[in-house]
Structures are given as structure tokens and as C-alpha cells.
PDB file of C-alpha atoms in Angstrom:
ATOM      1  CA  UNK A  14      30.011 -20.694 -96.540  1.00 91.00           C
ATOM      2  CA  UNK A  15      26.367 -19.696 -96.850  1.00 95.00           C
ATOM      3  CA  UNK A  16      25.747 -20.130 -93.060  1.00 97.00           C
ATOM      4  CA  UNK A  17      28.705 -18.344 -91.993  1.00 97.00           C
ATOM      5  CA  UNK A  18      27.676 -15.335 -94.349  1.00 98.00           C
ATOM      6  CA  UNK A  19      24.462 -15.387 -92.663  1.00 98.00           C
ATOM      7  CA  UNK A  20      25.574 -15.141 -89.324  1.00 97.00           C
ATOM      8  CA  UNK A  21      27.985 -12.291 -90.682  1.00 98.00           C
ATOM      9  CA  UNK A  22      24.755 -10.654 -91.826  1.00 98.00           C
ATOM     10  CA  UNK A  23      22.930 -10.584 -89.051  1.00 98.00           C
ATOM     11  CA  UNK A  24      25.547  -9.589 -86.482  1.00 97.00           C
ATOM     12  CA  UNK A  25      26.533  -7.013 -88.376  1.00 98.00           C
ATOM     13  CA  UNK A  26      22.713  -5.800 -87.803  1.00 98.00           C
ATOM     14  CA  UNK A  27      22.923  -6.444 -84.322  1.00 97.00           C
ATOM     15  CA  UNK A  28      25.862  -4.099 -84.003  1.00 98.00           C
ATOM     16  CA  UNK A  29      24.500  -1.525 -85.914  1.00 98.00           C
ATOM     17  CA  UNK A  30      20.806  -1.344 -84.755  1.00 97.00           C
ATOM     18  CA  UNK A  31      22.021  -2.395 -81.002  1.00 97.00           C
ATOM     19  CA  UNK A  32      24.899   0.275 -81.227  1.00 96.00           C
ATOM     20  CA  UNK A  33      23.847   2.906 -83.563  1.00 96.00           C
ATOM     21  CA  UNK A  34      20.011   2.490 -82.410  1.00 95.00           C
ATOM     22  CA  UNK A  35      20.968   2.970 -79.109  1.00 95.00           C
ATOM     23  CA  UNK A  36      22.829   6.407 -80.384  1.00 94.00           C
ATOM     24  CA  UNK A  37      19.907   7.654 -82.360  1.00 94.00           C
ATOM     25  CA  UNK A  38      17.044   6.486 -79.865  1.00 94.00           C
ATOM     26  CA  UNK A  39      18.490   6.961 -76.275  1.00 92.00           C
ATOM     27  CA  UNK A  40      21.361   8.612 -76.547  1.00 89.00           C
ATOM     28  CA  UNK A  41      19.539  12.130 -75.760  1.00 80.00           C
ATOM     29  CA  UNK A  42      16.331  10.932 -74.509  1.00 84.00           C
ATOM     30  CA  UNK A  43      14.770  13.748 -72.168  1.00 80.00           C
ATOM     31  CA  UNK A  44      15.867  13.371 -68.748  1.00 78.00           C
ATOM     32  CA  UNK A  45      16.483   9.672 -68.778  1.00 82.00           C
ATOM     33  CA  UNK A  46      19.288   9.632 -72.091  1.00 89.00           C
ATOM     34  CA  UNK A  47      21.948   7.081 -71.891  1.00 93.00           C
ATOM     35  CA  UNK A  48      24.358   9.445 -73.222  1.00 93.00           C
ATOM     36  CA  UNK A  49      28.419   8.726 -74.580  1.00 95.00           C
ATOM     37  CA  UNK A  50      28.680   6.086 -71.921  1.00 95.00           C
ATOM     38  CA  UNK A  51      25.525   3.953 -72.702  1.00 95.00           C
ATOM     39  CA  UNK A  52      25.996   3.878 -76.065  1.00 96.00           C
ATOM     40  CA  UNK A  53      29.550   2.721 -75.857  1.00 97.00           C
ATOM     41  CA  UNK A  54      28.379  -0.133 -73.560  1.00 97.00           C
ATOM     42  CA  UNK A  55      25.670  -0.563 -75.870  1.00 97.00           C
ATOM     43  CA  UNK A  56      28.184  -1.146 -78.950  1.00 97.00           C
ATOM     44  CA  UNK A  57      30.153  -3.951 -76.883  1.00 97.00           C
ATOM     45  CA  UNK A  58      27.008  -5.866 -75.958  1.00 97.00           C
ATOM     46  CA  UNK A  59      26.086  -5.717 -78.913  1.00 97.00           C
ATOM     47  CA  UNK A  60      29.280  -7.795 -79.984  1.00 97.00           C
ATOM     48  CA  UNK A  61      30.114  -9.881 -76.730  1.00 97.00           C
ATOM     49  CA  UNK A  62      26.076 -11.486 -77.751  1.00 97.00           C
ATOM     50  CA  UNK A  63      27.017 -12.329 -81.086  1.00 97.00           C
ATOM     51  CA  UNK A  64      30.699 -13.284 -80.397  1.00 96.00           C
ATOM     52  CA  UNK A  65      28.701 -16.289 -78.058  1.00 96.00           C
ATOM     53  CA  UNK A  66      25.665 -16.788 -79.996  1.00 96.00           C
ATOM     54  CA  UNK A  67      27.011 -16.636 -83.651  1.00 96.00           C
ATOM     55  CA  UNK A  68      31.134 -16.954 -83.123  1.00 94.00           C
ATOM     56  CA  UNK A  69      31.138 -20.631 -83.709  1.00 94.00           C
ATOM     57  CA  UNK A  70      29.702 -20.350 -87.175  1.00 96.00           C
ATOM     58  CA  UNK A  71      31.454 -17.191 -88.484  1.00 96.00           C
ATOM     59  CA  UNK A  72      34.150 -16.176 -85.936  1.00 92.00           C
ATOM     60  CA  UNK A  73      31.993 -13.082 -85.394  1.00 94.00           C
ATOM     61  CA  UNK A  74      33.696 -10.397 -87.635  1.00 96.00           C
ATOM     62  CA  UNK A  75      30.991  -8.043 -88.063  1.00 97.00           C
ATOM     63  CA  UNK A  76      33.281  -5.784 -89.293  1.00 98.00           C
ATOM     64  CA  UNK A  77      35.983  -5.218 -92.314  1.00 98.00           C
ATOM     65  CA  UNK A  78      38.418  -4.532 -90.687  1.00 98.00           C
ATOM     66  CA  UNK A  79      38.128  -7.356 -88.054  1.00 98.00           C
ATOM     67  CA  UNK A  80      38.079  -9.499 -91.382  1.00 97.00           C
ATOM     68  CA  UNK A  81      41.071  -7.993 -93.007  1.00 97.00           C
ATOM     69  CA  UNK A  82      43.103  -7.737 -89.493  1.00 97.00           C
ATOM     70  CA  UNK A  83      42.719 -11.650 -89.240  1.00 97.00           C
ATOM     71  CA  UNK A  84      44.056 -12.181 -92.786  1.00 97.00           C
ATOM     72  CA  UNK A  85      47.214 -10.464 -92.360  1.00 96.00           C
ATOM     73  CA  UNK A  86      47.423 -12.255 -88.776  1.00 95.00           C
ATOM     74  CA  UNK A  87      47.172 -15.597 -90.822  1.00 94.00           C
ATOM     75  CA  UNK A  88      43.737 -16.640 -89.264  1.00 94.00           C
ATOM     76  CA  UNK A  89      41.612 -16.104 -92.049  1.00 95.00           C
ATOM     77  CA  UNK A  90      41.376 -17.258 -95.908  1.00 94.00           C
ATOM     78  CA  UNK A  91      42.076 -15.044 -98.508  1.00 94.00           C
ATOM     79  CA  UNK A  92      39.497 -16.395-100.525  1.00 94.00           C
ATOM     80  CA  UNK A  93      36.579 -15.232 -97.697  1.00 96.00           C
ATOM     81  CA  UNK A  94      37.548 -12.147 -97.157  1.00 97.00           C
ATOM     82  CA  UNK A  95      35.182 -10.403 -99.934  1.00 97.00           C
ATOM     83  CA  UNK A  96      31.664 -12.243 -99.246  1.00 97.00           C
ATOM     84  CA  UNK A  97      32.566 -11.792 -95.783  1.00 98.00           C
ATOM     85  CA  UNK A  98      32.771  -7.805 -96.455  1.00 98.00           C
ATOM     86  CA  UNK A  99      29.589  -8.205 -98.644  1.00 98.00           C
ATOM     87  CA  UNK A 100      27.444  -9.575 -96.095  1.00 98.00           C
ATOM     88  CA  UNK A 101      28.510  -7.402 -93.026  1.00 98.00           C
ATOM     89  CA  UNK A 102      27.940  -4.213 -95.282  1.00 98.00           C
ATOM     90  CA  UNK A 103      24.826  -5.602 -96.135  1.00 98.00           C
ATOM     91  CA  UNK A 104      23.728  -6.196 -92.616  1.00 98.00           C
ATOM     92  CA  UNK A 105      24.777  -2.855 -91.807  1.00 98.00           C
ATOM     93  CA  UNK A 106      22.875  -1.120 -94.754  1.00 98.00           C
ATOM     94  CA  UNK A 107      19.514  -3.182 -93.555  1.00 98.00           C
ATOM     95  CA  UNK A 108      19.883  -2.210 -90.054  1.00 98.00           C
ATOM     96  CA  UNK A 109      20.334   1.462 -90.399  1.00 97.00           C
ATOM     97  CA  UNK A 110      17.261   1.027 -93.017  1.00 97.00           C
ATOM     98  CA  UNK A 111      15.168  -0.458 -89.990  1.00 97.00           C
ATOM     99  CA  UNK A 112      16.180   2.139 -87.797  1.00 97.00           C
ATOM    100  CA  UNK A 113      15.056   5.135 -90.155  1.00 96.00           C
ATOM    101  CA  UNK A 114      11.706   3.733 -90.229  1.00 96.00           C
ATOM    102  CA  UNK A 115      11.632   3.509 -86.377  1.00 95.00           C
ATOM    103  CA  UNK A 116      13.332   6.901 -85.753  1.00 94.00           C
ATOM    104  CA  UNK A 117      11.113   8.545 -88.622  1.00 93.00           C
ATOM    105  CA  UNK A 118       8.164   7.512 -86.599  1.00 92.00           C
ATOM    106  CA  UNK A 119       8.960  10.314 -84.269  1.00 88.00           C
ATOM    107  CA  UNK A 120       7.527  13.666 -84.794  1.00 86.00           C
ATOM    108  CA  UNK A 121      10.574  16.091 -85.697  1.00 83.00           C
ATOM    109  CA  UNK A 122      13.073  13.435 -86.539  1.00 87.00           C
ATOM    110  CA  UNK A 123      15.509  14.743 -88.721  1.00 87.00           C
ATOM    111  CA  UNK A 124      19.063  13.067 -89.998  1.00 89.00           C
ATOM    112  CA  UNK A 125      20.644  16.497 -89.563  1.00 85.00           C
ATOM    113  CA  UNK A 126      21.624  15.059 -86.469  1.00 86.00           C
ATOM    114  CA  UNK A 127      24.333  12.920 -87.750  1.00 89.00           C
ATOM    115  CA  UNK A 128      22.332   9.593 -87.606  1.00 96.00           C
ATOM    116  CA  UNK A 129      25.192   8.590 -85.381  1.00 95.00           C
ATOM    117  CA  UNK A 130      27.348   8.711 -88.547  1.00 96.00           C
ATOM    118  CA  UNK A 131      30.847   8.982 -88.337  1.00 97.00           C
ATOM    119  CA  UNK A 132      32.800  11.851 -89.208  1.00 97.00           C
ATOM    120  CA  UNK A 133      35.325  14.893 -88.397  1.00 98.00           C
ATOM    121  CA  UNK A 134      35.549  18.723 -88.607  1.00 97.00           C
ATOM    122  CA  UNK A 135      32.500  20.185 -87.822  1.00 96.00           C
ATOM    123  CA  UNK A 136      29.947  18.100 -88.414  1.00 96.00           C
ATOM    124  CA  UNK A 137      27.680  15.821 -86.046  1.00 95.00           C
ATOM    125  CA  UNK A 138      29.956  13.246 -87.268  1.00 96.00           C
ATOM    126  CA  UNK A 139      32.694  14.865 -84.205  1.00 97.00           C
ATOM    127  CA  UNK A 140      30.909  15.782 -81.446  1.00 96.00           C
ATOM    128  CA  UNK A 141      34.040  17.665 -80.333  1.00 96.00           C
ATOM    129  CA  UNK A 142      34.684  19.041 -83.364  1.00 97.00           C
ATOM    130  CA  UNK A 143      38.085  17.335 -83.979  1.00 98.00           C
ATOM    131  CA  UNK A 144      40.343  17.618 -87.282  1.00 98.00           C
ATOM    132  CA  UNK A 145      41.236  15.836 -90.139  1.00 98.00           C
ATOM    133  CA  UNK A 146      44.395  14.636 -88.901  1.00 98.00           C
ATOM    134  CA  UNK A 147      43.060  13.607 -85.245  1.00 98.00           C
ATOM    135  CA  UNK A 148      40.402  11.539 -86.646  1.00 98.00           C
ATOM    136  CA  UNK A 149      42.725   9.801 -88.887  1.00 98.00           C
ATOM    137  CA  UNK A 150      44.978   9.333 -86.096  1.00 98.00           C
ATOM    138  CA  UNK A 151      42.131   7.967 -83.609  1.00 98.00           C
ATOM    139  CA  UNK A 152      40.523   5.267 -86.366  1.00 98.00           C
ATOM    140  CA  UNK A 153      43.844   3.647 -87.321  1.00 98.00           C
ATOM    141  CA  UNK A 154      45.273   3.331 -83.565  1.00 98.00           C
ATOM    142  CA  UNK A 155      41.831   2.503 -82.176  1.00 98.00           C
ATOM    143  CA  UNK A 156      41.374  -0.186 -84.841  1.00 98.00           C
ATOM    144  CA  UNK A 157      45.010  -1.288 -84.366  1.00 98.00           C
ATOM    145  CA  UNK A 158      44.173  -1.776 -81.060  1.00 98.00           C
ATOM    146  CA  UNK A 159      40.934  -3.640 -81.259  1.00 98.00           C
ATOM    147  CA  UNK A 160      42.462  -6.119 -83.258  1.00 98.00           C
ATOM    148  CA  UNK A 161      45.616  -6.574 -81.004  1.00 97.00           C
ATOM    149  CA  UNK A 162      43.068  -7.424 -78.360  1.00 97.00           C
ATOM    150  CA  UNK A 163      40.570  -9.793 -80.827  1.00 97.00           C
ATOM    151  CA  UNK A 164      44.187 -11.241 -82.006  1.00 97.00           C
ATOM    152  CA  UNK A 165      45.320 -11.993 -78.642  1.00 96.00           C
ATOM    153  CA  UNK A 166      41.997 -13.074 -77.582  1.00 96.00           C
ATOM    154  CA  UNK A 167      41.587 -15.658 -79.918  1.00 95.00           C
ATOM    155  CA  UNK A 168      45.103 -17.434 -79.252  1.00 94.00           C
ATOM    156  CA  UNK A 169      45.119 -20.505 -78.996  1.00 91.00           C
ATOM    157  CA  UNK A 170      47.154 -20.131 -75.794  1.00 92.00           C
ATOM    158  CA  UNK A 171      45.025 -17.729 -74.497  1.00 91.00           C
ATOM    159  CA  UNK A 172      42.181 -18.604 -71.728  1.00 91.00           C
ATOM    160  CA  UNK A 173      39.284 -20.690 -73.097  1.00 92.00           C
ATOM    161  CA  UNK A 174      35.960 -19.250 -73.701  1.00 91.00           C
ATOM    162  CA  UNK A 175      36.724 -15.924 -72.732  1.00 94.00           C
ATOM    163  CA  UNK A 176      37.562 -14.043 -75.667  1.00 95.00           C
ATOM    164  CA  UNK A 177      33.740 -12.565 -76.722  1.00 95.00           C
ATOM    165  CA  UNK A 178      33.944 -10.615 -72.898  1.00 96.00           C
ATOM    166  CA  UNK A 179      37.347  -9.459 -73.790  1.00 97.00           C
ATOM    167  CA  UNK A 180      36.451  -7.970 -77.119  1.00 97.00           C
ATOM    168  CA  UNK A 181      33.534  -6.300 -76.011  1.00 97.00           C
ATOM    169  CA  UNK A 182      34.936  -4.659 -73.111  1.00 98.00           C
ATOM    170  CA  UNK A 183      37.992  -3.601 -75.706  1.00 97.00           C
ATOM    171  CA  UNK A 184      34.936  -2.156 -77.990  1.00 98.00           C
ATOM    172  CA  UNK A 185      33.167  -0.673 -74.717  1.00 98.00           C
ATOM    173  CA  UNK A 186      36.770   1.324 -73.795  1.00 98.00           C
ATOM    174  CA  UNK A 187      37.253   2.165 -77.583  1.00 98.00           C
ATOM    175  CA  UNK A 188      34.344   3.693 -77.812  1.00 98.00           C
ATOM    176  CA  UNK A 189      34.390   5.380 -74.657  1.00 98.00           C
ATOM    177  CA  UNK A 190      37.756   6.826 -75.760  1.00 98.00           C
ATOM    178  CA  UNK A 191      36.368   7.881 -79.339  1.00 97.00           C
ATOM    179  CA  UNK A 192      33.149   9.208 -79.192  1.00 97.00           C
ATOM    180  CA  UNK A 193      34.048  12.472 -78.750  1.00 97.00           C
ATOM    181  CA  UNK A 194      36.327  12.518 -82.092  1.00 98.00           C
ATOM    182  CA  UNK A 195      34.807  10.469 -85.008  1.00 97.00           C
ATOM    183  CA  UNK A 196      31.039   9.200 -83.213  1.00 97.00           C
ATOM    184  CA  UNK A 197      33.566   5.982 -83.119  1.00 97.00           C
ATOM    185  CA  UNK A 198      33.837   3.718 -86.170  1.00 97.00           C
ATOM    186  CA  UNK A 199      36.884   1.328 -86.117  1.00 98.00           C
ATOM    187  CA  UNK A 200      34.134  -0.587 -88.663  1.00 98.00           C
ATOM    188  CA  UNK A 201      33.806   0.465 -91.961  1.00 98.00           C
ATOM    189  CA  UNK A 202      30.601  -1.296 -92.649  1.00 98.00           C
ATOM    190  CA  UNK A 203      29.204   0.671 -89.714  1.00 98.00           C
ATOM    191  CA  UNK A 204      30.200   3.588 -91.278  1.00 98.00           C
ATOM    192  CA  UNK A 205      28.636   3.239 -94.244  1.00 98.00           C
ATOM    193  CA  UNK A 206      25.528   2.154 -93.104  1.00 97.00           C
ATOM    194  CA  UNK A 207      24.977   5.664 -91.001  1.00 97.00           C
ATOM    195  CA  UNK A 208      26.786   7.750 -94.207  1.00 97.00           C
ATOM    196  CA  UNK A 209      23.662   6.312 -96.829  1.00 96.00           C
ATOM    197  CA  UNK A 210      21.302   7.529 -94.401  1.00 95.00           C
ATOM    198  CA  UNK A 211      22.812  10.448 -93.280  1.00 94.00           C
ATOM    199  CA  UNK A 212      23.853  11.527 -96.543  1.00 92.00           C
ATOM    200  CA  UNK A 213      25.706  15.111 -97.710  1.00 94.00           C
ATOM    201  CA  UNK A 214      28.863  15.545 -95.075  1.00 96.00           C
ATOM    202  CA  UNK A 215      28.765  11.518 -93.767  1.00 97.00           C
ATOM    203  CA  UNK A 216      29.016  10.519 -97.943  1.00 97.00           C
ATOM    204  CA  UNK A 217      31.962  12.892 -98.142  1.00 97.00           C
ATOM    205  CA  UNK A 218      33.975  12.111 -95.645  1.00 98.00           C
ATOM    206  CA  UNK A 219      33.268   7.562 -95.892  1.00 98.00           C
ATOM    207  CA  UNK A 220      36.692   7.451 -97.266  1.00 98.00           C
ATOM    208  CA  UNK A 221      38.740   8.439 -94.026  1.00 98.00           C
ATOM    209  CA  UNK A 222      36.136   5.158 -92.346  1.00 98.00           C
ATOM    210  CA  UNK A 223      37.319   2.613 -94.552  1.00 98.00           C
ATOM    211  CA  UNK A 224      41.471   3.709 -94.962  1.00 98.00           C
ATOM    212  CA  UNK A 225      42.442   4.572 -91.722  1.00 98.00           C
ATOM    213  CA  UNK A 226      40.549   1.124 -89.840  1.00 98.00           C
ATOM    214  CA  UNK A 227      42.045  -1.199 -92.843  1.00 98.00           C
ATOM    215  CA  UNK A 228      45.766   0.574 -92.291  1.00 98.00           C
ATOM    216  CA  UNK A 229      44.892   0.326 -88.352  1.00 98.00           C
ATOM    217  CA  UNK A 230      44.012  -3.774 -88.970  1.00 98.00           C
ATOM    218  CA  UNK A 231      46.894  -4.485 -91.527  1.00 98.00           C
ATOM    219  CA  UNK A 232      49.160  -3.074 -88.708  1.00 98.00           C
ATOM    220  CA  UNK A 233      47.871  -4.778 -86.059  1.00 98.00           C
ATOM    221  CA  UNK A 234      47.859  -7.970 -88.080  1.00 97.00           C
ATOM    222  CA  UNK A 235      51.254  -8.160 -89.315  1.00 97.00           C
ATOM    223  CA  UNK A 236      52.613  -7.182 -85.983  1.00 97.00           C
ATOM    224  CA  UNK A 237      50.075  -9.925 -84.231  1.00 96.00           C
ATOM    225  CA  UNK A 238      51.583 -12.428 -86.284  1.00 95.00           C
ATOM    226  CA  UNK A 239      55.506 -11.189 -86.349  1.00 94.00           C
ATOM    227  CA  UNK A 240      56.058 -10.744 -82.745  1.00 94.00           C
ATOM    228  CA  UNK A 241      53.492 -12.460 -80.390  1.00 92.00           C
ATOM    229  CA  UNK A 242      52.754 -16.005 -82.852  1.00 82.00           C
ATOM    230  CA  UNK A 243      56.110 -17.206 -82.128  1.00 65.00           C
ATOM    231  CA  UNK A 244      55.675 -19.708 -84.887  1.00 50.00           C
ATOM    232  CA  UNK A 245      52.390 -21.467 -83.562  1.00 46.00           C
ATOM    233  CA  UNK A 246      50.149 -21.963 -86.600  1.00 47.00           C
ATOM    234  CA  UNK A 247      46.964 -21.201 -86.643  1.00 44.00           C
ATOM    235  CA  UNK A 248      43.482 -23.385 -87.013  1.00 45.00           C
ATOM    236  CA  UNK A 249      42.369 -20.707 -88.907  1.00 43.00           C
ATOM    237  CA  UNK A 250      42.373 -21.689 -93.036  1.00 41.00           C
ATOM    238  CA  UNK A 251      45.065 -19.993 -95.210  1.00 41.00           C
ATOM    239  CA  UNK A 252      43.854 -19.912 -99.268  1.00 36.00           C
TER     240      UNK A 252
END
């Protein structure tokens, strides 16, 4: 257990300081900025790595929901599910911490700019400004969706070794969809990471991060395992 709580740590890290650093650093860089669609491609590199150097000790969660989705899809142990969520909001809390110290070396740097927290309304958190209801709306079908494909990915009668490219082209596309409404979170630990840093609006508005991916997972989950399992157990450990 310690190992694979390790590897949950630090690829949780990975996604946020790969993902979100590539947000706060690059994003907007004068002239030569990566912009919505380099930082979405930045997000699912960040997981296809770990999915391939780090999957075969953890699965590669990196993410809450991704742990929670799995449960209710029968591939992962009760029992795991809350040092797993420990160590990936851990992860995420040190990498956002290593990324204010490298963005506060800048001259001017400021987390008015949203940090690349998450959030809705009018805040940084929505770069298009987006309500309430939309962002609620985005986070649960996005997440629903993400685990559908890590679900389906991860069959056992699904192609061999190709699930980490799947999963981070679904991340890529989600967050190319996203960005615009919430900054993209479908990862609660992400979310609080940026929030802690961020602080004021981001602290606020955590809760719709963590509810609407969880309901998002559960769905995806349950329906996962109703429809598409047809009865094939899993390798995964039930507790």
C-alpha cells in the first residue's frame, strides 16, 4: 500500500505542476503563450506519462473522482479509497506550493489571476464567465465522461497497452471542451490545490469541484458496471 500511495502522490504532482504550471507559466506568455489549447494538451501528457510510468503500481488515479468512479465500477477496494484521496490531495497541495514559489519569482505575479483555479460566475475561475448551473452541468458530464472512457479503457476486453493514450487524449478533449466554463477540473484534488493558493472566490466556490465530479464518477460507475460489464468480473480487489 505504501508504494502505491507514493506513486498516487507524485502523479498527482505531475498533473498539477505539468497542467496547472503550464496554465500559470505559459498560458499567456508574451507573444509565444500556449494558450487554452496547450494547456489542455499539457493536462493529458501530464497523465498519459504517469498512466505508463506509474500505472502498474497504483492504476494511476491521480484524481478522486477517478478513485471513486472505479469503486462503484467494482475495480477498486473500498478499503483504499481514503489513503488513496489523502495522497493525491496531498500531491496536489505540494505541487501548487512549488509552483507559487516559481511563479512568485516573477516581478508582478499576483494570484488575482485565478492561479488556474477552478471556478464559475465571474471570477478567473470561468474565463467565459459561465453560471452556476452550467458549471455544475459541465463538471458532472465531463467527469461522467472521463470515467466512461478510463472504464472502458481499462477492460479487460479492451486492446492491450493502450489505455494511458486513450485517457489522455479523453483529458486533452475534456479540457479543450471546458476551459472556457470552470478553468476545467473533473479532479477535485486539482481543485483544491489551486483554491488554497488562490484563496477568497476559489475557497468559496471548492464545494461545486468536489460534488458535481463525485456525482459525475458515481454515474459513470454504476452505469460502467450495469450495462457494458456484462457479468465479467474484474481483477480489480473488492473489500
Amino acid at each position: 500500500m505504501t508504494k502505491k500511495l507514493v506513486a498516487e502522490f507524485i502523479g498527482t504532482f505531475w498533473l498539477v505542476l505539468g497542467g496547472c504550471g503550464s496554465a500559470v507559466l505559459a498560458a499567456a506568455f508574451p507573444d509565444l503563450g500556449i494558450g487554452f489549447v496547450g494547456v489542455a494538451i499539457a493536462f493529458g501528457l501530464t497523465v498519459l506519462t504517469i498512466a505508463y510510468s506509474l500505472g502498474h503500481i497504483s492504476g494511476a488515479h491521480l484524481n478522486p473522482a477517478v478513485s471513486i468512479g472505479l469503486w462503484a465500477g467494482g475495480r477498486f477496494g473500498a478499503g483504499e479509497l481514503i489513503p488513496y484521496i489523502i495522497a493525491q490531495v496531498l500531491g496536489a497541495i505540494s505541487a501548487a506550493g512549488v509552483l507559487y514559489i516559481i511563479a512568485s519569482g516573477h516581478d508582478g505575479f499576483s494570484t488575482a489571476g485565478g492561479f488556474a483555479a477552478n471556478g464559475y460566475g465571474d471570477t478567473p475561475g470561468s474565463p467565459g464567465h459561465y453560471s452556476v448551473a452550467a458549471a455544475f452541468t459541465c463538471e458532472v458530464v465531463m467527469t461522467c465522461l472521463f470515467l466512461i472512457i478510463i472504464l472502458g479503457a481499462t477492460d479487460e476486453r479492451a486492446p492491450k497497452g493502450f489505455a494511458g493514450i486513450a485517457i489522455g487524449l479523453g483529458l486533452t478533449l475534456i479540457h479543450l471542451i471546458s476551459i472556457p466554463v470552470t478553468n476545467t477540473s473533473v479532479n477535485p484534488a486539482r481543485s483544491t490545490s489551486q483554491a488554497i493558493f488562490a484563496g477568497g472566490w476559489a475557497v468559496s466556490q471548492l464545494w461545486l469541484f468536489w460534488v458535481a465530479p463525485i456525482i459525475g464518477a458515481l454515474i459513470a460507475g454504476f452505469l460502467y458496471r450495469a450495462v457494458f460489464e456484462n457479468g465479467v468480473d474484474s481483477d480489480f480487489p473488492k473489500k
